Amino acid sequence: MKPTVRPLRLQQPGRPVEPPRRAKMWKNNRREELRRAGRHSAGPGELAGAVGRRQFMQLLAAASGGVLLSPSVLLARSERDVPTEQLVRFPEKTDLILRTDRPPQLETPLRYFQADLTPNDAFYVRWHLEGIPTEVDRETFRLQLAGHVEKPLSLSLADLRAQFDPVSLVAVNQCSGNSRSFFTPRVAGGQWRNGAMGNARWTGVRLRDLLDRAGVKAGAIEVSFSGLDRGAFSTTPIFAKSLALDHARDGEVMVAYQMNGADLPMLNGFPLRLIVPGWYATYWVKALDAVTVLPEKFKGFWMDKAYRIPTSANAEESPDHLATETIPINRLSLRSLFVRPEPGEQLSAKKPFEIQGLAFDSGSGIQRVELASREGGPWEQAQLDPDLGKYSWRRWRFLWHPQTPGKYLLQVRAQNQAGEEQPTSLWNRAGYMRNVIEKMEVEVV
Amino acid sequence: MSLRKWKSRWCDLITSFRSLAYGVILWVATCHPSLRAFAGPHSQEQSQPASTSLTPSSSVRSIILPHFEPQLPVAPGRDEFLAVCVSCHSPRYVTMQPLFPQRQWEATVDKMAQTYGAQMDQEQRQSIVSYLVAIHGPSMKSEPVAPADDDFAASASPSMPPETAPGLELASDVVGQVERGLELFQKDCAACHGAKGRGDGFVSQVLLRKPKDLATTRYSLEALALVLWNGKRGTSMPSWRSLPPGDLAALAAYVQTIHPSTTPTSISSGPQPAGSKLFAQNCAPCHGPMGDGKGPVASTLLPKPANFRLKQPDPDYILQVLRDGISGTAMPAWQNQIAESDRQALAGYVRAIFDAANPSGR
């Protein structure tokens, strides 16, 4: 049901004529336009302002048509034909890339990373256990704090808001297996591209304040965390993680009840989740309802067997020589990646293009980001956006004038204040911590 | 302003209004109830009060998950995969992986058994590995797998005769045994069968053949022993041989209590000549002339037709099944083929089979 709208190419003062490429994209690539139509949950006025009145009208028409061509129709085809980038819309979410449906793993399309804070409805989703919470009563929910403490606590959401100082920080949440699908040789696990991450402002209470209220007894060494989710069978290990007591009490680890100024989406852990800034998202336990202080080391599958990395630098090992010793995954490794151009985007030699992307680490601060457009360099420095906080990602930009058509190999690398560098290659059996110097082939016409 | 400029601005305006009109018409059209079916699974949210419900009077926040279960391609081992794997996760966990070779699938299946508690024995493990290799292994690069098929009867698995289950002993301390059974049930059965065994556990929404509502049917101990030992091929009910015999007995004892012990019989279960004839004509090909589930057609069906010597469904449940069939199985809906009075006669006859086979009542 294609609306028969012809884009008029009128020139208005001060506004460039639409490049022919856009109109062609709209006519011939319906999927592209559906993606663009599902871009924002902003209101019509803001959307019109962002993309221009003419495009807005086309988008509105296409968006309405897009509802009819939704995933359930696509699923009628044989499984073998399913494209790798199928979009689905889960509750409280916009169209996200379907990796798995049950339990859900939904990836954020790359273009949402053009915003500094990832919108709640575009934030990626990842659960381990099928029995995810789908219903929570704000009034009866309790966060239990127990174990090796003077006074166990049972706190309601209202208690957390009223009785403890709220704190906010902006932090990157990145899945340990983000970008796993790029490993060679390939490894099993969630087959993410770069979209299993997001940046948000987290608001809640310091875990330290909760622990102090309960009164940690002498001899306590660790704290464990678990949530409302569960598997179908009792034999499936409950998802539980632990941190060293000192880490838990560092004043930055927090229990968040808000994300970007709003309640956490149900799929991102409503009503509470743990925030462990600078560490991989496996520790950011969702639907947190139990905090237990321990006088001995925590024993559990998700710490002892899963989420382990080689002890070598960069968590590197080879398929022929697997590491014999492993430790739990921990700090984010230094990483930089492209947001624009997107893979497959065609650029024009005649016009400058702002290459942009992100860089982040575990909190020491990005010092420099460099770009090259050919194998071997030369490397030029990119411009860094203002710092949003040490645990936030940092946007970098580079205005590129290709001038000559052809195939280029864009590369980006970052350095941080701690002197870390990105490797050129990385492999481990679990597909964790990918942070290699990113390369993107770009065609300039 | 020149006439030309004025004209071009007017054309521009008209085009914009036309696009807007189209957009509004399309948007309104998609909200029309008859078109909602096309809008995909999330249309469920539109027909519910709200996908995120937070009415002023309620403090409960809830969402309804859509389901995008892929169809399972036909290949040997499909019903083992269905029995062992689907109760925990969607098959997409398989299909999103790269095309792994056999050894990788073996390692994965072993991890499911050893780490995540998937219930399978060695033969099932083999079948599942073969299935994974067939549908998502290296051969996929050259030849596509057979198209997905919803008809479970077409499963090409070699038939594995069910093992004779060990006899389950009811303890002298029946109350204690039932309590233990309840405890076990909550741990490992409730996710599918529901906390009260009514077939409404949270996993049940994604399963085509729904977990049984255990309150509708009276099961003999032998029936429960068989299904606990062998699982139910063609469904996601796994076999629970890993449990010690005492636990299996406790579970059986508890499950028997889910069915109310005295069922008001609206249908007499004495000799039923009319029912016998109807059964022979309509039901025997699948359920067998003796009603034991071993009809001539049964060997091609999964899940297997019910053995009425082992279980006695309630009259209301029988009438409902005769009317609507059971989705996910080959049991059809008979309401247009068999008159209501005849269906009543059939119900009485079916229940009489159990009484005749179980004179002691257990």
PDB file of N, CA, C and O in Angstrom, chain B residues 167-191:
ATOM      1  N   GLY B 167       8.207 -49.439  38.374  1.00  0.00           N
ATOM      2  CA  GLY B 167       6.951 -49.262  39.103  1.00  0.00           C
ATOM      3  C   GLY B 167       7.129 -48.246  40.211  1.00  0.00           C
ATOM      4  O   GLY B 167       8.166 -48.191  40.862  1.00  0.00           O
ATOM      5  N   LEU B 168       6.129 -47.423  40.411  1.00  0.00           N
ATOM      6  CA  LEU B 168       6.211 -46.408  41.459  1.00  0.00           C
ATOM      7  C   LEU B 168       5.427 -46.896  42.672  1.00  0.00           C
ATOM      8  O   LEU B 168       4.260 -47.260  42.550  1.00  0.00           O
ATOM      9  N   GLU B 169       6.090 -46.893  43.790  1.00  0.00           N
ATOM     10  CA  GLU B 169       5.457 -47.375  45.026  1.00  0.00           C
ATOM     11  C   GLU B 169       4.872 -46.200  45.778  1.00  0.00           C
ATOM     12  O   GLU B 169       5.539 -45.180  45.981  1.00  0.00           O
ATOM     13  N   LEU B 170       3.631 -46.360  46.217  1.00  0.00           N
ATOM     14  CA  LEU B 170       3.076 -45.354  47.104  1.00  0.00           C
ATOM     15  C   LEU B 170       3.498 -45.688  48.527  1.00  0.00           C
ATOM     16  O   LEU B 170       3.362 -46.810  48.978  1.00  0.00           O
ATOM     17  N   ALA B 171       4.034 -44.696  49.208  1.00  0.00           N
ATOM     18  CA  ALA B 171       4.538 -44.942  50.562  1.00  0.00           C
ATOM     19  C   ALA B 171       3.377 -45.079  51.539  1.00  0.00           C
ATOM     20  O   ALA B 171       2.258 -44.649  51.259  1.00  0.00           O
ATOM     21  N   SER B 172       3.692 -45.645  52.673  1.00  0.00           N
ATOM     22  CA  SER B 172       2.658 -45.746  53.702  1.00  0.00           C
ATOM     23  C   SER B 172       2.337 -44.351  54.232  1.00  0.00           C
ATOM     24  O   SER B 172       1.198 -44.051  54.565  1.00  0.00           O
ATOM     25  N   ASP B 173       3.354 -43.496  54.278  1.00  0.00           N
ATOM     26  CA  ASP B 173       3.115 -42.117  54.690  1.00  0.00           C
ATOM     27  C   ASP B 173       2.745 -41.298  53.457  1.00  0.00           C
ATOM     28  O   ASP B 173       3.539 -40.542  52.902  1.00  0.00           O
ATOM     29  N   VAL B 174       1.498 -41.465  53.031  1.00  0.00           N
ATOM     30  CA  VAL B 174       1.086 -40.826  51.780  1.00  0.00           C
ATOM     31  C   VAL B 174       1.125 -39.302  51.906  1.00  0.00           C
ATOM     32  O   VAL B 174       1.526 -38.598  50.983  1.00  0.00           O
ATOM     33  N   VAL B 175       0.729 -38.812  53.082  1.00  0.00           N
ATOM     34  CA  VAL B 175       0.680 -37.356  53.257  1.00  0.00           C
ATOM     35  C   VAL B 175       2.069 -36.753  53.084  1.00  0.00           C
ATOM     36  O   VAL B 175       2.261 -35.750  52.386  1.00  0.00           O
ATOM     37  N   GLY B 176       3.038 -37.394  53.719  1.00  0.00           N
ATOM     38  CA  GLY B 176       4.415 -36.911  53.602  1.00  0.00           C
ATOM     39  C   GLY B 176       4.908 -36.991  52.163  1.00  0.00           C
ATOM     40  O   GLY B 176       5.612 -36.115  51.664  1.00  0.00           O
ATOM     41  N   GLN B 177       4.485 -38.071  51.499  1.00  0.00           N
ATOM     42  CA  GLN B 177       4.915 -38.246  50.119  1.00  0.00           C
ATOM     43  C   GLN B 177       4.299 -37.173  49.223  1.00  0.00           C
ATOM     44  O   GLN B 177       4.971 -36.620  48.345  1.00  0.00           O
ATOM     45  N   VAL B 178       3.048 -36.871  49.461  1.00  0.00           N
ATOM     46  CA  VAL B 178       2.387 -35.841  48.662  1.00  0.00           C
ATOM     47  C   VAL B 178       3.034 -34.478  48.911  1.00  0.00           C
ATOM     48  O   VAL B 178       3.221 -33.690  47.990  1.00  0.00           O
ATOM     49  N   GLU B 179       3.414 -34.234  50.158  1.00  0.00           N
ATOM     50  CA  GLU B 179       4.082 -32.959  50.463  1.00  0.00           C
ATOM     51  C   GLU B 179       5.388 -32.846  49.713  1.00  0.00           C
ATOM     52  O   GLU B 179       5.734 -31.790  49.165  1.00  0.00           O
ATOM     53  N   ARG B 180       6.121 -33.941  49.693  1.00  0.00           N
ATOM     54  CA  ARG B 180       7.399 -33.938  48.962  1.00  0.00           C
ATOM     55  C   ARG B 180       7.141 -33.727  47.479  1.00  0.00           C
ATOM     56  O   ARG B 180       7.849 -32.994  46.779  1.00  0.00           O
ATOM     57  N   GLY B 181       6.083 -34.361  46.985  1.00  0.00           N
ATOM     58  CA  GLY B 181       5.740 -34.211  45.573  1.00  0.00           C
ATOM     59  C   GLY B 181       5.379 -32.783  45.233  1.00  0.00           C
ATOM     60  O   GLY B 181       5.753 -32.255  44.174  1.00  0.00           O
ATOM     61  N   LEU B 182       4.675 -32.123  46.140  1.00  0.00           N
ATOM     62  CA  LEU B 182       4.316 -30.716  45.917  1.00  0.00           C
ATOM     63  C   LEU B 182       5.567 -29.863  45.811  1.00  0.00           C
ATOM     64  O   LEU B 182       5.695 -29.007  44.937  1.00  0.00           O
ATOM     65  N   GLU B 183       6.501 -30.140  46.696  1.00  0.00           N
ATOM     66  CA  GLU B 183       7.764 -29.385  46.700  1.00  0.00           C
ATOM     67  C   GLU B 183       8.492 -29.563  45.366  1.00  0.00           C
ATOM     68  O   GLU B 183       8.966 -28.611  44.752  1.00  0.00           O
ATOM     69  N   LEU B 184       8.573 -30.800  44.906  1.00  0.00           N
ATOM     70  CA  LEU B 184       9.246 -31.076  43.646  1.00  0.00           C
ATOM     71  C   LEU B 184       8.501 -30.435  42.481  1.00  0.00           C
ATOM     72  O   LEU B 184       9.098 -29.925  41.537  1.00  0.00           O
ATOM     73  N   PHE B 185       7.180 -30.513  42.561  1.00  0.00           N
ATOM     74  CA  PHE B 185       6.362 -29.954  41.484  1.00  0.00           C
ATOM     75  C   PHE B 185       6.640 -28.468  41.315  1.00  0.00           C
ATOM     76  O   PHE B 185       6.803 -27.966  40.202  1.00  0.00           O
ATOM     77  N   GLN B 186       6.701 -27.747  42.435  1.00  0.00           N
ATOM     78  CA  GLN B 186       6.942 -26.306  42.352  1.00  0.00           C
ATOM     79  C   GLN B 186       8.308 -26.007  41.741  1.00  0.00           C
ATOM     80  O   GLN B 186       8.477 -25.037  41.019  1.00  0.00           O
ATOM     81  N   LYS B 187       9.281 -26.869  42.025  1.00  0.00           N
ATOM     82  CA  LYS B 187      10.637 -26.622  41.528  1.00  0.00           C
ATOM     83  C   LYS B 187      10.734 -26.786  40.022  1.00  0.00           C
ATOM     84  O   LYS B 187      11.312 -25.977  39.328  1.00  0.00           O
ATOM     85  N   ASP B 188      10.205 -27.879  39.507  1.00  0.00           N
ATOM     86  CA  ASP B 188      10.512 -28.232  38.125  1.00  0.00           C
ATOM     87  C   ASP B 188       9.322 -28.418  37.209  1.00  0.00           C
ATOM     88  O   ASP B 188       9.499 -28.595  36.025  1.00  0.00           O
ATOM     89  N   CYS B 189       8.126 -28.408  37.722  1.00  0.00           N
ATOM     90  CA  CYS B 189       6.967 -28.637  36.879  1.00  0.00           C
ATOM     91  C   CYS B 189       6.137 -27.367  36.706  1.00  0.00           C
ATOM     92  O   CYS B 189       5.478 -27.181  35.677  1.00  0.00           O
ATOM     93  N   ALA B 190       6.170 -26.519  37.728  1.00  0.00           N
ATOM     94  CA  ALA B 190       5.250 -25.382  37.762  1.00  0.00           C
ATOM     95  C   ALA B 190       5.498 -24.398  36.639  1.00  0.00           C
ATOM     96  O   ALA B 190       4.574 -23.724  36.190  1.00  0.00           O
ATOM     97  N   ALA B 191       6.751 -24.290  36.186  1.00  0.00           N
ATOM     98  CA  ALA B 191       7.035 -23.306  35.134  1.00  0.00           C
ATOM     99  C   ALA B 191       6.179 -23.563  33.902  1.00  0.00           C
ATOM    100  O   ALA B 191       5.749 -22.641  33.219  1.00  0.00           O
TER     101      ALA B 191
END
